[in-house]
mmCIF file of N, CA and C in Angstrom:
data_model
loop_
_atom_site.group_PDB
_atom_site.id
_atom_site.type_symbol
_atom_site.label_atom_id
_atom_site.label_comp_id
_atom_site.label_asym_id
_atom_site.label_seq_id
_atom_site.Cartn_x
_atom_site.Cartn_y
_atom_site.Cartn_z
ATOM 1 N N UNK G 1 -6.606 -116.792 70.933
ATOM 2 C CA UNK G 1 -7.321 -116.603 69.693
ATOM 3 C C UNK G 1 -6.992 -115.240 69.100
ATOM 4 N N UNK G 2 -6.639 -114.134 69.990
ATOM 5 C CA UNK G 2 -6.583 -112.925 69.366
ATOM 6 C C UNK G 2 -4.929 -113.101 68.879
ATOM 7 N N UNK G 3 -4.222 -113.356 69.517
ATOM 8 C CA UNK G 3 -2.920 -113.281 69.333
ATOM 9 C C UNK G 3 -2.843 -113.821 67.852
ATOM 10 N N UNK G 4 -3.724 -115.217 67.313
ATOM 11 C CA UNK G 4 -3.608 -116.346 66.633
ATOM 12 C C UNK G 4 -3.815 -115.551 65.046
ATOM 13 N N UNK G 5 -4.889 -114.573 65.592
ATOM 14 C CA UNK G 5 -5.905 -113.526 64.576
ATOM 15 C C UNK G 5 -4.907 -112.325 64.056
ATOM 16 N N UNK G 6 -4.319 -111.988 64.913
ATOM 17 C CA UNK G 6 -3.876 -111.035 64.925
ATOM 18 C C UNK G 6 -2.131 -111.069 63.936
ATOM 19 N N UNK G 7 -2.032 -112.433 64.138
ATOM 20 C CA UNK G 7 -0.449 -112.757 63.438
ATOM 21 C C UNK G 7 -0.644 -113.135 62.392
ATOM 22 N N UNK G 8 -2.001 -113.619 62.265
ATOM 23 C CA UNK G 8 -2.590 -114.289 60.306
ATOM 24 C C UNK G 8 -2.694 -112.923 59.416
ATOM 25 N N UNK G 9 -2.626 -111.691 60.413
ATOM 26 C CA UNK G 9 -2.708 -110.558 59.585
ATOM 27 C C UNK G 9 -1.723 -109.241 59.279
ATOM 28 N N UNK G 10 -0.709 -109.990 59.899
ATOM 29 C CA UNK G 10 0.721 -109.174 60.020
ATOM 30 C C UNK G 10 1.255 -109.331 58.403
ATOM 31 N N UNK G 11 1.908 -107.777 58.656
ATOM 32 C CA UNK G 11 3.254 -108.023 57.635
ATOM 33 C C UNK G 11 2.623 -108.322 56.263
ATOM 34 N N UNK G 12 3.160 -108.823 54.888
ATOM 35 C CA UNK G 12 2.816 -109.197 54.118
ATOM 36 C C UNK G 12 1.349 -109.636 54.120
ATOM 37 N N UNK G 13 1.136 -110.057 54.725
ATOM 38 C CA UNK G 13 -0.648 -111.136 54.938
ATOM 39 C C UNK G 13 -1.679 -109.744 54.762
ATOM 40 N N UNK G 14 -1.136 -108.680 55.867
ATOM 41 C CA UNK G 14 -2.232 -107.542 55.770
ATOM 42 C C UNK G 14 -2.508 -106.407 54.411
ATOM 43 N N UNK G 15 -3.670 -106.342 54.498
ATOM 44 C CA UNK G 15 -4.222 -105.622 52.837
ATOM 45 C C UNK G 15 -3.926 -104.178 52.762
ATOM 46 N N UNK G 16 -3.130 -103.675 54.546
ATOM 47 C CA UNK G 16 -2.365 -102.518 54.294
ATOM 48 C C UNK G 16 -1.258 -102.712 54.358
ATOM 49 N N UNK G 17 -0.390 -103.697 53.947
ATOM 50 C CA UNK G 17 1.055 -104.138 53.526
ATOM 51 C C UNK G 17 1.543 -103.136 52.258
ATOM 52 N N UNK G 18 2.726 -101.925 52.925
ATOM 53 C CA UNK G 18 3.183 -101.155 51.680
ATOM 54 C C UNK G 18 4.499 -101.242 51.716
ATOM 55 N N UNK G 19 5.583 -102.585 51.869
ATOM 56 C CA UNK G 19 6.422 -102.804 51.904
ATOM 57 C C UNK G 19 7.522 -103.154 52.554
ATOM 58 N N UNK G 20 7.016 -102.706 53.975
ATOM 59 C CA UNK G 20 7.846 -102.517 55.014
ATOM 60 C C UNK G 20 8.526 -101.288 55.304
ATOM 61 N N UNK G 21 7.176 -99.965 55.171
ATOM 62 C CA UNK G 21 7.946 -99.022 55.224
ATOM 63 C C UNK G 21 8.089 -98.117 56.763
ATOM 64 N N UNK G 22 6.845 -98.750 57.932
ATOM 65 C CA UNK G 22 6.789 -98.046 58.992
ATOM 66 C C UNK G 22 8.276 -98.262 59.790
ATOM 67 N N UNK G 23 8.437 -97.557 60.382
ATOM 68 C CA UNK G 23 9.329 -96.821 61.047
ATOM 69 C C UNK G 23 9.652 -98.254 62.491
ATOM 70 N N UNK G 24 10.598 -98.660 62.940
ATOM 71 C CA UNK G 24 10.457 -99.684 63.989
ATOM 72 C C UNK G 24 10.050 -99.033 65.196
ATOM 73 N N UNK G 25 9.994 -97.823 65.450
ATOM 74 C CA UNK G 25 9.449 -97.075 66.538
ATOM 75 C C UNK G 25 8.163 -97.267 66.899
ATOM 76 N N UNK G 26 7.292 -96.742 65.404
ATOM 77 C CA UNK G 26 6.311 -96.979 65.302
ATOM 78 C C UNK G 26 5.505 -98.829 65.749
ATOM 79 N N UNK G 27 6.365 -99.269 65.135
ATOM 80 C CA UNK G 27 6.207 -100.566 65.875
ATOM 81 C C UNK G 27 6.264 -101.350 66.379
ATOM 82 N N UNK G 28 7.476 -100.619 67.278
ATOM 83 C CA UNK G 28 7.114 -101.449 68.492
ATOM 84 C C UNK G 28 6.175 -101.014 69.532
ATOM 85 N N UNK G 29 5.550 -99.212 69.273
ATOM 86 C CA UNK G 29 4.436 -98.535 70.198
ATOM 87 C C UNK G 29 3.368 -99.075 69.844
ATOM 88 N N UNK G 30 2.720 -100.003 68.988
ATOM 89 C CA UNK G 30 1.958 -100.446 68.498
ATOM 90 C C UNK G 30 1.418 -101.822 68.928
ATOM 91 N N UNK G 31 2.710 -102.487 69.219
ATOM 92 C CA UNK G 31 2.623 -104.286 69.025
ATOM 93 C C UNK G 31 1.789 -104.269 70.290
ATOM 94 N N UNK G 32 1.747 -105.795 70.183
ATOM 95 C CA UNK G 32 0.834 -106.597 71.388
ATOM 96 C C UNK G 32 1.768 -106.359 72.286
ATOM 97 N N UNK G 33 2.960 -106.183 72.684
ATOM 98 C CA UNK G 33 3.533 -106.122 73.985
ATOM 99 C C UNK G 33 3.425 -104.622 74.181
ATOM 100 N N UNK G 34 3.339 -103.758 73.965
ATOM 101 C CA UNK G 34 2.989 -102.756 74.529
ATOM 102 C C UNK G 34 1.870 -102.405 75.007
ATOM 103 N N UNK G 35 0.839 -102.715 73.909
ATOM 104 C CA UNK G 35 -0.639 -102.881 74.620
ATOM 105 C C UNK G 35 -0.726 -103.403 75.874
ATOM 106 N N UNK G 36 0.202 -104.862 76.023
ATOM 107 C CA UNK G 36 0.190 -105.502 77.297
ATOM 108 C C UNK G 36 0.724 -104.526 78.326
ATOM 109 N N UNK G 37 1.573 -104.167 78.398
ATOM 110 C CA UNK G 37 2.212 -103.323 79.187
ATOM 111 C C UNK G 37 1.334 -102.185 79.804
ATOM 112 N N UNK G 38 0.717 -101.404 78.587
ATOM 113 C CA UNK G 38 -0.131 -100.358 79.114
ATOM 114 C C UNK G 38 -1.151 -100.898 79.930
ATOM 115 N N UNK G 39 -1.741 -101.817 79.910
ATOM 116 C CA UNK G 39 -3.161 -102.721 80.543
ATOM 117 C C UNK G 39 -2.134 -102.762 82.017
ATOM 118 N N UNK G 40 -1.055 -103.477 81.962
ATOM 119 C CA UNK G 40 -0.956 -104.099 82.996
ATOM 120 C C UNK G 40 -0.342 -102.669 84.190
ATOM 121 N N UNK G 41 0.130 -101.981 83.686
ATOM 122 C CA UNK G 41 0.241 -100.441 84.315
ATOM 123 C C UNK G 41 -0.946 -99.591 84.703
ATOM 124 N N UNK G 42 -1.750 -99.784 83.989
ATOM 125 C CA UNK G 42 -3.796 -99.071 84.155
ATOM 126 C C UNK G 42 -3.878 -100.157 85.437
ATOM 127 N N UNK G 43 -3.948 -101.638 85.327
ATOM 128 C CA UNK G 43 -4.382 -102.298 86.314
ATOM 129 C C UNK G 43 -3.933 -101.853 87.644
ATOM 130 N N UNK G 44 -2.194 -102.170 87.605
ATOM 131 C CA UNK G 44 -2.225 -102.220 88.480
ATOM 132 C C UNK G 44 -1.876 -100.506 89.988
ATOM 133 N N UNK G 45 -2.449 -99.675 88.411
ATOM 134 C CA UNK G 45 -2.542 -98.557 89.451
ATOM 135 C C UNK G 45 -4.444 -98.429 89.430
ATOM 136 N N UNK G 46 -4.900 -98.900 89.024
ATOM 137 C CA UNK G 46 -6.681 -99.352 89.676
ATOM 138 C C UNK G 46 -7.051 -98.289 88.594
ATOM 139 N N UNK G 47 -6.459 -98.234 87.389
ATOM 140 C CA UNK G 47 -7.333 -97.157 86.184
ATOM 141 C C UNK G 47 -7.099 -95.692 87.021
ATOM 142 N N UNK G 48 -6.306 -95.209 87.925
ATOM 143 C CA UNK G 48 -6.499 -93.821 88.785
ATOM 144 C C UNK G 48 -5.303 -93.448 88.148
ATOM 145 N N UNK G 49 -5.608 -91.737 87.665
ATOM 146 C CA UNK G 49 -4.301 -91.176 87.520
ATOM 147 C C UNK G 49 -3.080 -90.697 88.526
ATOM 148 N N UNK G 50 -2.165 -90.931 88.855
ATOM 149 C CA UNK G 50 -0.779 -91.155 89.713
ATOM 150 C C UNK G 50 -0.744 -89.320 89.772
ATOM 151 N N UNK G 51 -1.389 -88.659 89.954
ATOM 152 C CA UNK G 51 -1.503 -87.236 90.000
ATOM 153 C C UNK G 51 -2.607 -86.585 90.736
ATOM 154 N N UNK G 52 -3.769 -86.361 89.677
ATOM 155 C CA UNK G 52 -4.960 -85.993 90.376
ATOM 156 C C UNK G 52 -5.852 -86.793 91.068
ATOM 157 N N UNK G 53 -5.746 -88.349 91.316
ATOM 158 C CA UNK G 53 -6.678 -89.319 91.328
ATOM 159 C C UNK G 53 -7.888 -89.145 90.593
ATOM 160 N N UNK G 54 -7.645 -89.235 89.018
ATOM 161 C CA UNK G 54 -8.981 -89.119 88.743
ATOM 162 C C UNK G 54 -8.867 -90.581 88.046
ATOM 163 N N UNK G 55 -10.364 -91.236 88.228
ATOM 164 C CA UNK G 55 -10.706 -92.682 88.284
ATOM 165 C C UNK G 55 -11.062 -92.604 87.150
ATOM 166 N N UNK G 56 -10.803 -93.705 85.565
ATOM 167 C CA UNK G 56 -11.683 -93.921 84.654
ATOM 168 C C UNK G 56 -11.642 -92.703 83.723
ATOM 169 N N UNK G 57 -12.093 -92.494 82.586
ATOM 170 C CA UNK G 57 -11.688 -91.539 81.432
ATOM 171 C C UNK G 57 -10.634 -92.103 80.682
ATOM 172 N N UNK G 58 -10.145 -91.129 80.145
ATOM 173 C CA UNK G 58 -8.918 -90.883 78.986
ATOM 174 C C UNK G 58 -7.085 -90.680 79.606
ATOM 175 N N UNK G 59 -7.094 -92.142 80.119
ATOM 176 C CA UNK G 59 -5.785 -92.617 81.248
ATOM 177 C C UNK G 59 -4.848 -93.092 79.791
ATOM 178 N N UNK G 60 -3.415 -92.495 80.561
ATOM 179 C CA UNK G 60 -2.337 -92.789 79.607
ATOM 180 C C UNK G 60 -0.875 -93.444 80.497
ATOM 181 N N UNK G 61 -0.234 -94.251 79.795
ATOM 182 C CA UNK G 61 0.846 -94.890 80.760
ATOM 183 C C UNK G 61 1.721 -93.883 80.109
ATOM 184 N N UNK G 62 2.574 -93.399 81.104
ATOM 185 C CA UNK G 62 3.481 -93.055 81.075
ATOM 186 C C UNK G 62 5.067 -94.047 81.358
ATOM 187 N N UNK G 63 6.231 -93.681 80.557
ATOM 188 C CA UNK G 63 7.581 -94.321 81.003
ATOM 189 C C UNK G 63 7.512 -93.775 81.952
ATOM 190 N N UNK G 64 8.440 -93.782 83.247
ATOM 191 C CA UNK G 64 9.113 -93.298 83.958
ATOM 192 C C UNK G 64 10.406 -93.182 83.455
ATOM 193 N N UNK G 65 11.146 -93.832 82.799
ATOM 194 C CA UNK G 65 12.498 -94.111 82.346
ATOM 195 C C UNK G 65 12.249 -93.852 80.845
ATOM 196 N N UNK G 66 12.227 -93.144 80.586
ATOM 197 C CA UNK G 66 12.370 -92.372 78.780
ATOM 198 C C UNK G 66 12.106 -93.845 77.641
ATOM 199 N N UNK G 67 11.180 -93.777 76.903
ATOM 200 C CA UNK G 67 11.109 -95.079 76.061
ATOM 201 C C UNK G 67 12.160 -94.870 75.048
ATOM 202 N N UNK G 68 12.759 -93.819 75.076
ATOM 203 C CA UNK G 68 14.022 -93.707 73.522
ATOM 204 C C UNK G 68 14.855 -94.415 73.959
ATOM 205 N N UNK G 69 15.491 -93.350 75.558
ATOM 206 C CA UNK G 69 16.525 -93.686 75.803
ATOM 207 C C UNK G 69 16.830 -95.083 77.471
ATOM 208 N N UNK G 70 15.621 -95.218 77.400
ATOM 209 C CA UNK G 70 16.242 -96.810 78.088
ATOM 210 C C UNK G 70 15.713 -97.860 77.519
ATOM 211 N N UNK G 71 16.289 -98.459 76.278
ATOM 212 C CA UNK G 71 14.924 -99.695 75.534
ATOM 213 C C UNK G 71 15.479 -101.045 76.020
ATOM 214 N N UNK G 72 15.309 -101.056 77.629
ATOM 215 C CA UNK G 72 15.580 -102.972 78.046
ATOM 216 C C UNK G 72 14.774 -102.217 79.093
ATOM 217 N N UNK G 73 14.411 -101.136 79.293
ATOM 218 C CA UNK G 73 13.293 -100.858 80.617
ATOM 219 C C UNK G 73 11.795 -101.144 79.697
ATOM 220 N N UNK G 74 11.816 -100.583 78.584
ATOM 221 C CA UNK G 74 10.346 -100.302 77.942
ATOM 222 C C UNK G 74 9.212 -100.882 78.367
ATOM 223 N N UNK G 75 9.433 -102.367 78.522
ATOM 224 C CA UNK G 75 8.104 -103.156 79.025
ATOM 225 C C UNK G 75 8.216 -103.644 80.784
ATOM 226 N N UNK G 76 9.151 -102.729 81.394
ATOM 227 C CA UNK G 76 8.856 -103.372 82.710
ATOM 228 C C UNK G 76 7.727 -102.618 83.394
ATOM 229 N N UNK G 77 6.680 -103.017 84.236
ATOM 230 C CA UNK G 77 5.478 -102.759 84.836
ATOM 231 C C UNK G 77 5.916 -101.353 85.392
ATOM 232 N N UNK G 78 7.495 -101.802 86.905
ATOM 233 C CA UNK G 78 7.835 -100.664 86.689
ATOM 234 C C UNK G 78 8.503 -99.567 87.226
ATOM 235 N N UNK G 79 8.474 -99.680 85.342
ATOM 236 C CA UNK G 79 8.820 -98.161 84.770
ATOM 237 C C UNK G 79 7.436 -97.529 84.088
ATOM 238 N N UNK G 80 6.430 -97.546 84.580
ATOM 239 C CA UNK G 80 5.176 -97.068 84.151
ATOM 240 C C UNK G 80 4.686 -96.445 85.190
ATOM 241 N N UNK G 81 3.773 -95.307 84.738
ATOM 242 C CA UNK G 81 2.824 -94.579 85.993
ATOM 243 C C UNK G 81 1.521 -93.979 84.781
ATOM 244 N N UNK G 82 0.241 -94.156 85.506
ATOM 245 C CA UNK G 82 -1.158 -94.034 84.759
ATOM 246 C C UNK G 82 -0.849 -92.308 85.223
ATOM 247 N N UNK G 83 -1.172 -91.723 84.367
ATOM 248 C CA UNK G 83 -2.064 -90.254 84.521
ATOM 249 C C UNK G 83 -2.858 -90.017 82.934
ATOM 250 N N UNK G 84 -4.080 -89.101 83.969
ATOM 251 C CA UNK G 84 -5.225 -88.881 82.923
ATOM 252 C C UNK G 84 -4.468 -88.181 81.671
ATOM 253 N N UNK G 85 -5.390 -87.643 80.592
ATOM 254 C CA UNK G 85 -4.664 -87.325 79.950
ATOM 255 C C UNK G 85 -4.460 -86.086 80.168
ATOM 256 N N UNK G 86 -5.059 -85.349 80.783
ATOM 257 C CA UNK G 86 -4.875 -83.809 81.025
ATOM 258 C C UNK G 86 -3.431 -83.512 81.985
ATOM 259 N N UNK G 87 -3.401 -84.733 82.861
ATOM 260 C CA UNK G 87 -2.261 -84.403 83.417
ATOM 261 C C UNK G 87 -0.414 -84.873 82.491
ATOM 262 N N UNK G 88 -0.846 -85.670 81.852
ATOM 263 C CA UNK G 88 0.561 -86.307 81.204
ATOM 264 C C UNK G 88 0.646 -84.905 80.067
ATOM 265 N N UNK G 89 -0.494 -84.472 79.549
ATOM 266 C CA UNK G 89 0.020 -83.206 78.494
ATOM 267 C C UNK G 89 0.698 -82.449 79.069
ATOM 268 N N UNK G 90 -0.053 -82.152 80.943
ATOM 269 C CA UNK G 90 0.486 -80.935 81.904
ATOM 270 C C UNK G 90 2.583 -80.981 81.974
ATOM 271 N N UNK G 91 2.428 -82.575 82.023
ATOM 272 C CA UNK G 91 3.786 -82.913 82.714
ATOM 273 C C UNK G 91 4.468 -82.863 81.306
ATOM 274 N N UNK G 92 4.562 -83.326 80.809
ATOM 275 C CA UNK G 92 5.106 -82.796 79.336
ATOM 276 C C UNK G 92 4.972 -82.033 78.776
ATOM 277 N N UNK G 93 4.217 -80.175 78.896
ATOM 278 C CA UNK G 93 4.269 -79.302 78.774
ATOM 279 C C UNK G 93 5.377 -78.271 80.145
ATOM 280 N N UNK G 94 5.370 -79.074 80.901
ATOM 281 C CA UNK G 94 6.288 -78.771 81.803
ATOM 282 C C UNK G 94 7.930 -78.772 81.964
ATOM 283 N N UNK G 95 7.847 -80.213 81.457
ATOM 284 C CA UNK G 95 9.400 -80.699 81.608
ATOM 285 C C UNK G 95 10.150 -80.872 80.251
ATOM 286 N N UNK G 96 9.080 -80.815 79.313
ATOM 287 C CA UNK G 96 9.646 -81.553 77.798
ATOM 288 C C UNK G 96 9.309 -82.834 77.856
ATOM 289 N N UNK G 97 9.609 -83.804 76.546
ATOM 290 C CA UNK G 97 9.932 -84.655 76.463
ATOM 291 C C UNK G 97 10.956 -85.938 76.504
ATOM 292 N N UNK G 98 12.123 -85.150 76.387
ATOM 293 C CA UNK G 98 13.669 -85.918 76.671
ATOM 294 C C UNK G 98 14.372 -85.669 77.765
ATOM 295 N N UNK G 99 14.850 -85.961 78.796
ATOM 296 C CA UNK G 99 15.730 -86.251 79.877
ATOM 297 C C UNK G 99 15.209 -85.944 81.141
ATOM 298 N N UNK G 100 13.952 -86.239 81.267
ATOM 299 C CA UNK G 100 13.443 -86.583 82.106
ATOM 300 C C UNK G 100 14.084 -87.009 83.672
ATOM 301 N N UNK G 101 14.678 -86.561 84.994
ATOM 302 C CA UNK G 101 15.028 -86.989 86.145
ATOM 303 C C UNK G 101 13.418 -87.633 86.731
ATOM 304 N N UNK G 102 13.744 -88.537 87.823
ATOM 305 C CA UNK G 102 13.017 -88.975 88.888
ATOM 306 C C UNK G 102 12.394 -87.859 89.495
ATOM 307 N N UNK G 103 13.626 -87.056 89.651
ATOM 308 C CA UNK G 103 13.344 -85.504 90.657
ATOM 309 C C UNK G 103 11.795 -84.631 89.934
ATOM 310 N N UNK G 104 12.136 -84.976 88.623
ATOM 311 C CA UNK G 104 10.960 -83.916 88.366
ATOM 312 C C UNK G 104 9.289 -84.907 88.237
ATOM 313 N N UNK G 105 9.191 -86.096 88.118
ATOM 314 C CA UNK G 105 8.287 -86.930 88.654
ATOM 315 C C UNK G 105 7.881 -86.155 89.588
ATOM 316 N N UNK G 106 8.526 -86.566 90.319
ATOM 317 C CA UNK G 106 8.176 -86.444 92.429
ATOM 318 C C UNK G 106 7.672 -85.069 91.964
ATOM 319 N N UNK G 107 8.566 -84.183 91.703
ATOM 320 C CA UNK G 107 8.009 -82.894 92.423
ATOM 321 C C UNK G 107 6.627 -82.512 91.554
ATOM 322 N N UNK G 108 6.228 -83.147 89.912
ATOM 323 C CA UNK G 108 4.928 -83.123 89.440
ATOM 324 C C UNK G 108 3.821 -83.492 90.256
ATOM 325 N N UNK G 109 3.769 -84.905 90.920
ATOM 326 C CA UNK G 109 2.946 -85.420 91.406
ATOM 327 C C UNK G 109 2.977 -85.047 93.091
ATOM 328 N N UNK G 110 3.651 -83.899 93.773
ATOM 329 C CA UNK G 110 3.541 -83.609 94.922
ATOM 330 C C UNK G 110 2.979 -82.854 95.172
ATOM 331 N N UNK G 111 3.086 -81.992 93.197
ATOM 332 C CA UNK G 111 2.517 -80.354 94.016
ATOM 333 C C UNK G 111 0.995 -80.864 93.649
#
């Protein structure tokens, strides 16, 4: 039903239709498959952030594998890891945002 709701109001149909001007980035971070993705990454790390274990709050999925630069990983389970939000700002105030190694994962979530 939501899916059903949700496509009667796409695109042209919706009353904020301004042409087709958002960005495809923008939407594909948006669509129902990403939403899915993020749910199914919260689940199946039990809503706990992959850092501090903190349970419940303001949890964010993270790629593991860069969403720019690997887009046939984007929606696999995974390439996802939950941290709160205090810690994903930490780790991306740390490392940057682009080129990301495995190596620097590990060594975020060790120390």
């Amino acid at each position: 039903t939501r899916k059903k709701l949700s496509e009667s109001h796409r695109g042209e149909k919706s009353y904020l239709w301004k042409g087709g001007i958002s960005p495809i980035n923008e939407r594909i971070r948006k669509s129902m498959k990403a939403r899915d993705w993020r749910i199914a990454v919260f689940e199946r790390d039990n809503y706990t952030c992959q850092n501090c274990y903190q349970w419940g709050g303001k949890m964010r999925a993270h790629h593991i594998k860069a969403f720019a630069t690997y887009p046939k990983l984007r929606f696999l389970i995974d390439n996802g890891i939950t941290f709160c939000a205090k810690c994903h700002k930490e780790f991306h105030s740390l490392y940057g945002r682009k080129d990301i190694s495995d190596g620097q994962l590990k060594e975020f979530i060790s120390n």
